[in-house]
PDB file of C-alpha atoms in Angstrom:
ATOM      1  CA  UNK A 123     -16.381  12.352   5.442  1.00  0.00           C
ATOM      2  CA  UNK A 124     -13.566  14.411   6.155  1.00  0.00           C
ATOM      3  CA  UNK A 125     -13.260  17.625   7.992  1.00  0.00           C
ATOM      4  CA  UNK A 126     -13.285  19.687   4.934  1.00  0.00           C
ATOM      5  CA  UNK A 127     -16.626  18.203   3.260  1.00  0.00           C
ATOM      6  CA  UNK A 128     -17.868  18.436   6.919  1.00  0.00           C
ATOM      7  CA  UNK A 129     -17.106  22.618   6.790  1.00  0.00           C
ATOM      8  CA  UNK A 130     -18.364  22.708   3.690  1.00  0.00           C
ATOM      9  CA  UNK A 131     -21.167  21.210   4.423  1.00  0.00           C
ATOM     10  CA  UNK A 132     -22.122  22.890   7.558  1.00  0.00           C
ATOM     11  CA  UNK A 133     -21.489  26.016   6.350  1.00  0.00           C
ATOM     12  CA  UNK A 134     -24.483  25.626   3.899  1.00  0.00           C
ATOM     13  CA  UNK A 135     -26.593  24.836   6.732  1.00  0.00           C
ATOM     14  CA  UNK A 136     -25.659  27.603   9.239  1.00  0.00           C
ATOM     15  CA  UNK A 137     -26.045  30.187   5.874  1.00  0.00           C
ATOM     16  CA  UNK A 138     -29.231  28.567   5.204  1.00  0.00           C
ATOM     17  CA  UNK A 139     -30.449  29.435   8.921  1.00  0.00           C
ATOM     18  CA  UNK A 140     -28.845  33.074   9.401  1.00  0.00           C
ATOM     19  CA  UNK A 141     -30.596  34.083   5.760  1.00  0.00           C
ATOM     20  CA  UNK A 142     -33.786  33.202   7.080  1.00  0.00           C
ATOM     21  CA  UNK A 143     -33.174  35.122  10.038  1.00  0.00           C
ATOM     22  CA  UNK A 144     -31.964  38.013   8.099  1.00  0.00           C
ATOM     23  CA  UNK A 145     -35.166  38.056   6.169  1.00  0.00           C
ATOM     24  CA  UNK A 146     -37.252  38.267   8.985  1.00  0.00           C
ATOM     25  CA  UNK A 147     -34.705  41.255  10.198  1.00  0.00           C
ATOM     26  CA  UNK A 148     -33.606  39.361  13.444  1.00  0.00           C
ATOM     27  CA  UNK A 149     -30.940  41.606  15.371  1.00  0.00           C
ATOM     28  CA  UNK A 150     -27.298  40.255  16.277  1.00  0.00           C
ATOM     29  CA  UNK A 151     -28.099  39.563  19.529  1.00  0.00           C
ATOM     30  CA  UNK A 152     -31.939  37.512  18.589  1.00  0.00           C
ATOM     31  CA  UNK A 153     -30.011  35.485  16.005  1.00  0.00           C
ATOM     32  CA  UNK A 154     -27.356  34.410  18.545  1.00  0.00           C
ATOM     33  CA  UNK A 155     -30.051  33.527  20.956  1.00  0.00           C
ATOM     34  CA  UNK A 156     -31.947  31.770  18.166  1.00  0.00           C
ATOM     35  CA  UNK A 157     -28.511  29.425  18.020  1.00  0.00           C
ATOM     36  CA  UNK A 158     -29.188  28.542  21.868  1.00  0.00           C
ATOM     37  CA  UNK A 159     -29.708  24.658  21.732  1.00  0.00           C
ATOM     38  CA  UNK A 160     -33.018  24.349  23.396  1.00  0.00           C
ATOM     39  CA  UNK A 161     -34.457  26.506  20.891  1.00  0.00           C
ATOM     40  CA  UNK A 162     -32.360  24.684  17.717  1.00  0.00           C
ATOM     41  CA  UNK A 163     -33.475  21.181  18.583  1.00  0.00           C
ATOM     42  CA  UNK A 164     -37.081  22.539  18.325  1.00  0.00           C
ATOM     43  CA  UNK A 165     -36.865  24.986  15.247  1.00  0.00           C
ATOM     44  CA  UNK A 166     -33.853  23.720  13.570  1.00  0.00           C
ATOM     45  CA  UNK A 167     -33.529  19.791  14.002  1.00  0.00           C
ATOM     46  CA  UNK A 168     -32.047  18.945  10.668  1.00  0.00           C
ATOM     47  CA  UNK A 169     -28.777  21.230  12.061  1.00  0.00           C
ATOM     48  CA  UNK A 170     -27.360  18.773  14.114  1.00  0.00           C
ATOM     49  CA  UNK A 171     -27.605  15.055  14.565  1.00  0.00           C
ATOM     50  CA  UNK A 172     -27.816  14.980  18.195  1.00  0.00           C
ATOM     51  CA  UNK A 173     -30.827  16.930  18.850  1.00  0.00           C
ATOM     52  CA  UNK A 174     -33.175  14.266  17.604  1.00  0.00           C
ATOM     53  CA  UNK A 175     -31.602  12.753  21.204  1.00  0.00           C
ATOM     54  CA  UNK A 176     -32.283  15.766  23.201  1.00  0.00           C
ATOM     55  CA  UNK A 177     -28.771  15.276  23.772  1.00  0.00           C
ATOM     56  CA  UNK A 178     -25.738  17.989  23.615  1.00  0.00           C
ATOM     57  CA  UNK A 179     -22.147  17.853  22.539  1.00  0.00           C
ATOM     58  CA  UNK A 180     -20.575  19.242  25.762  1.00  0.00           C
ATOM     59  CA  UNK A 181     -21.799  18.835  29.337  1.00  0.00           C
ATOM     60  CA  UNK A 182     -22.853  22.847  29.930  1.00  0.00           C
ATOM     61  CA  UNK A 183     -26.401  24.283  31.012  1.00  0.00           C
ATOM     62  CA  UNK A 184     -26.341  27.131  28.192  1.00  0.00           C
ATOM     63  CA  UNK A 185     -25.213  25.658  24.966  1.00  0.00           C
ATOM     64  CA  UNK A 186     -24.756  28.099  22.377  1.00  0.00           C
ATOM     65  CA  UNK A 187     -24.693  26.301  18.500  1.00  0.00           C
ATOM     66  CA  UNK A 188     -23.651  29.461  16.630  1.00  0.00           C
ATOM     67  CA  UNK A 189     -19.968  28.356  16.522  1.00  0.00           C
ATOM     68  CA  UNK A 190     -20.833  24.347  16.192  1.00  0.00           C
ATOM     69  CA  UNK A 191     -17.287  24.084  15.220  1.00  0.00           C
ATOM     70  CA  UNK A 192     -14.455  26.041  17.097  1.00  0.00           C
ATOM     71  CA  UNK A 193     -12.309  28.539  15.711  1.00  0.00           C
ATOM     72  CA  UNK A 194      -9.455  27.656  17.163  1.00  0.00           C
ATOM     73  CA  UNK A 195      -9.740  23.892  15.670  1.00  0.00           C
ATOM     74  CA  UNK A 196      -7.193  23.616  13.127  1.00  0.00           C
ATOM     75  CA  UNK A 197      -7.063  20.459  10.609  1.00  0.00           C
ATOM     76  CA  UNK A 198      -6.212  18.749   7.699  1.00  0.00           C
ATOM     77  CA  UNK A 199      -7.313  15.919   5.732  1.00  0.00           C
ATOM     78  CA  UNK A 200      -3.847  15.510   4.510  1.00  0.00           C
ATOM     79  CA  UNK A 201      -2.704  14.984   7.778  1.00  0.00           C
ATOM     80  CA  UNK A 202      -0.315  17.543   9.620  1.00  0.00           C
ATOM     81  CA  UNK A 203       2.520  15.585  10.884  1.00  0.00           C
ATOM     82  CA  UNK A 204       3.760  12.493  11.753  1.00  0.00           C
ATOM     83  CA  UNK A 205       4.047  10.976  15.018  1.00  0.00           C
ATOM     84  CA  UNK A 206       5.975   7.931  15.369  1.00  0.00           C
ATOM     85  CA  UNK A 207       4.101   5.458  13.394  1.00  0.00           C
ATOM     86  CA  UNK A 208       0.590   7.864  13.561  1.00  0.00           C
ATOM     87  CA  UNK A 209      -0.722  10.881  11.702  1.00  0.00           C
ATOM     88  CA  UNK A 210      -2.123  13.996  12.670  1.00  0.00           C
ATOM     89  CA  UNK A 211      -4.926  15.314  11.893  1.00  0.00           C
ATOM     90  CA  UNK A 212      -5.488  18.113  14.286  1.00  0.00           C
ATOM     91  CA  UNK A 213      -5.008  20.029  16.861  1.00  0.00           C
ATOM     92  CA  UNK A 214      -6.401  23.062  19.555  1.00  0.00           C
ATOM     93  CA  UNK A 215      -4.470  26.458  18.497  1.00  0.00           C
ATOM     94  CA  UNK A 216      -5.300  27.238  22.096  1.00  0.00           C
ATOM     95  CA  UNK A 217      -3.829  24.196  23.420  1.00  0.00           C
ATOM     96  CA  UNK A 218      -7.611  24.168  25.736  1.00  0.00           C
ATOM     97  CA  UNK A 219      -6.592  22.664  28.956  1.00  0.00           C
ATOM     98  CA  UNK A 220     -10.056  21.414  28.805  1.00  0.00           C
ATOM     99  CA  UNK A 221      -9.159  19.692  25.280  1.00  0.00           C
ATOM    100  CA  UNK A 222      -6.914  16.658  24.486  1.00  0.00           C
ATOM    101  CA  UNK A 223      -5.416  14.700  21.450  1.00  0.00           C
ATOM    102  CA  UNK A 224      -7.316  11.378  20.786  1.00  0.00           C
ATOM    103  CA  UNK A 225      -5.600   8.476  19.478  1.00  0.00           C
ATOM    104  CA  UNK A 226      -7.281   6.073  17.118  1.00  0.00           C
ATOM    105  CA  UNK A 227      -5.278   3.597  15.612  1.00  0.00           C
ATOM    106  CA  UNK A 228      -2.627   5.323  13.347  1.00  0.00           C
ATOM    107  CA  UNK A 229      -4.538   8.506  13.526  1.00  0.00           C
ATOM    108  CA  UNK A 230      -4.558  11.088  15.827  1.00  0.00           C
ATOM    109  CA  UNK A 231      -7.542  14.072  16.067  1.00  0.00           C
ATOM    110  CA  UNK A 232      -8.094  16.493  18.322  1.00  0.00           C
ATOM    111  CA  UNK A 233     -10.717  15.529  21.217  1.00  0.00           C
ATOM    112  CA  UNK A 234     -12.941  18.916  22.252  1.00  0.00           C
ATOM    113  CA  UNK A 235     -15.577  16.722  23.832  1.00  0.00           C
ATOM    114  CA  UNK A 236     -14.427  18.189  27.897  1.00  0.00           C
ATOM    115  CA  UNK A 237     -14.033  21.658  25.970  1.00  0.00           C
ATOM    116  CA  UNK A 238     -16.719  24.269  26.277  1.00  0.00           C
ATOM    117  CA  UNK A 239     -15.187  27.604  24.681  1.00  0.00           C
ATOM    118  CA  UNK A 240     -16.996  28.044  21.925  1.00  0.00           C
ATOM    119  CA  UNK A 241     -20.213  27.415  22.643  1.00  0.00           C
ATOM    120  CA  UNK A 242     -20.738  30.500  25.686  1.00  0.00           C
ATOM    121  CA  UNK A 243     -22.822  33.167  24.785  1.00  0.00           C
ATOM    122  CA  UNK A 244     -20.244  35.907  24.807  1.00  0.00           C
ATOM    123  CA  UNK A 245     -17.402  33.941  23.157  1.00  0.00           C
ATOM    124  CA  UNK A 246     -20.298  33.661  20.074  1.00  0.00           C
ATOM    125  CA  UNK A 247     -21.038  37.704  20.442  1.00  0.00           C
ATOM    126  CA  UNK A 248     -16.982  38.462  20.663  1.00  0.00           C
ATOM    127  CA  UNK A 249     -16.398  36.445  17.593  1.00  0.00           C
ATOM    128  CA  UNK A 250     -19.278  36.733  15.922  1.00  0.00           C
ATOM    129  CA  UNK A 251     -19.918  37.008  11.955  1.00  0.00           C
ATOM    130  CA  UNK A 252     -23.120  36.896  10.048  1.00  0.00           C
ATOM    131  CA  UNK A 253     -21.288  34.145   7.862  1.00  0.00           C
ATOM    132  CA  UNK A 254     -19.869  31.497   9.911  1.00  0.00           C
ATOM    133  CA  UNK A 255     -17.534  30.539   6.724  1.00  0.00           C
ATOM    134  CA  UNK A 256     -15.512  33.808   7.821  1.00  0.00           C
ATOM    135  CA  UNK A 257     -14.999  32.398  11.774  1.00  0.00           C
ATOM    136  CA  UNK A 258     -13.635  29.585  10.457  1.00  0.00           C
ATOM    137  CA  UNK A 259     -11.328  30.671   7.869  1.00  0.00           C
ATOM    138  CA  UNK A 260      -7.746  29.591   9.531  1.00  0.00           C
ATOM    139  CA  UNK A 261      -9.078  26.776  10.752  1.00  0.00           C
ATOM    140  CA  UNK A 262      -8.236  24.408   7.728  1.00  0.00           C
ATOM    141  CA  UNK A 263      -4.158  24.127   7.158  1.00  0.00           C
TER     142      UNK A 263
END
């Protein structure tokens, strides 16, 4: 699957949760603390792979799902550039120190795994959108 099915995808999901939460006429702040891993891998399991492993995506205590992807990911399934004999894929518009291109084979993507932005509490309530489809919108070149 590439990154664009994958948006797609989990943009249906996250809609899916924050209309439910709408219904029940959760606040800003309740839905963002709804996102807050140990509550997701209990209510929400189907939302993400890992939490049938109690495990997380990035080595922090507080773990905030709301932005599962990053806004400042940027990608293509075209491939961006060229680079020597590779292709690229993607890249941080940040440039994260925290964050670092991976290498696999003749394809390059960006690697977020050391990279915690997203996923704090107050980057969420900065950047934060009842539809996730609108963080996300530059993201895809």
């Amino acid at each position: 699957m590439g990154y664009t099915q994958w948006v797609q995808n989990h943009a249906k999901k996250h809609k899916k949760i924050v209309d439910k939460l709408l219904a029940q006429n959760y606040t800003k702040e309740q839905i963002i603390d709804y996102f807050d891993f140990d509550n997701m891998k209990i209510e929400e399991e189907d939302f993400c792979p890992l939490y049938a492993k109690n495990k997380k995506c990035h080595d922090m205590d507080s773990l905030n799902c709301y932005l599962c992807s990053c806004p400042n990911f940027r990608y293509s399934d075209r491939g961006i550039q060229k680079i020597e004999e590779k292709t690229q894929y993607s890249f941080c518009n940040i440039d994260s120190k925290d964050g670092k291109q991976g290498f696999y084979g003749d394809k390059i993507h960006q690697d977020c795994s050391k990279c915690s932005v997203p996923h704090h509490r107050e980057y969420v309530k900065k950047h934060f959108d009842y539809n996730w489809s609108n963080i996300m919108h530059d993201c895809a070149l």
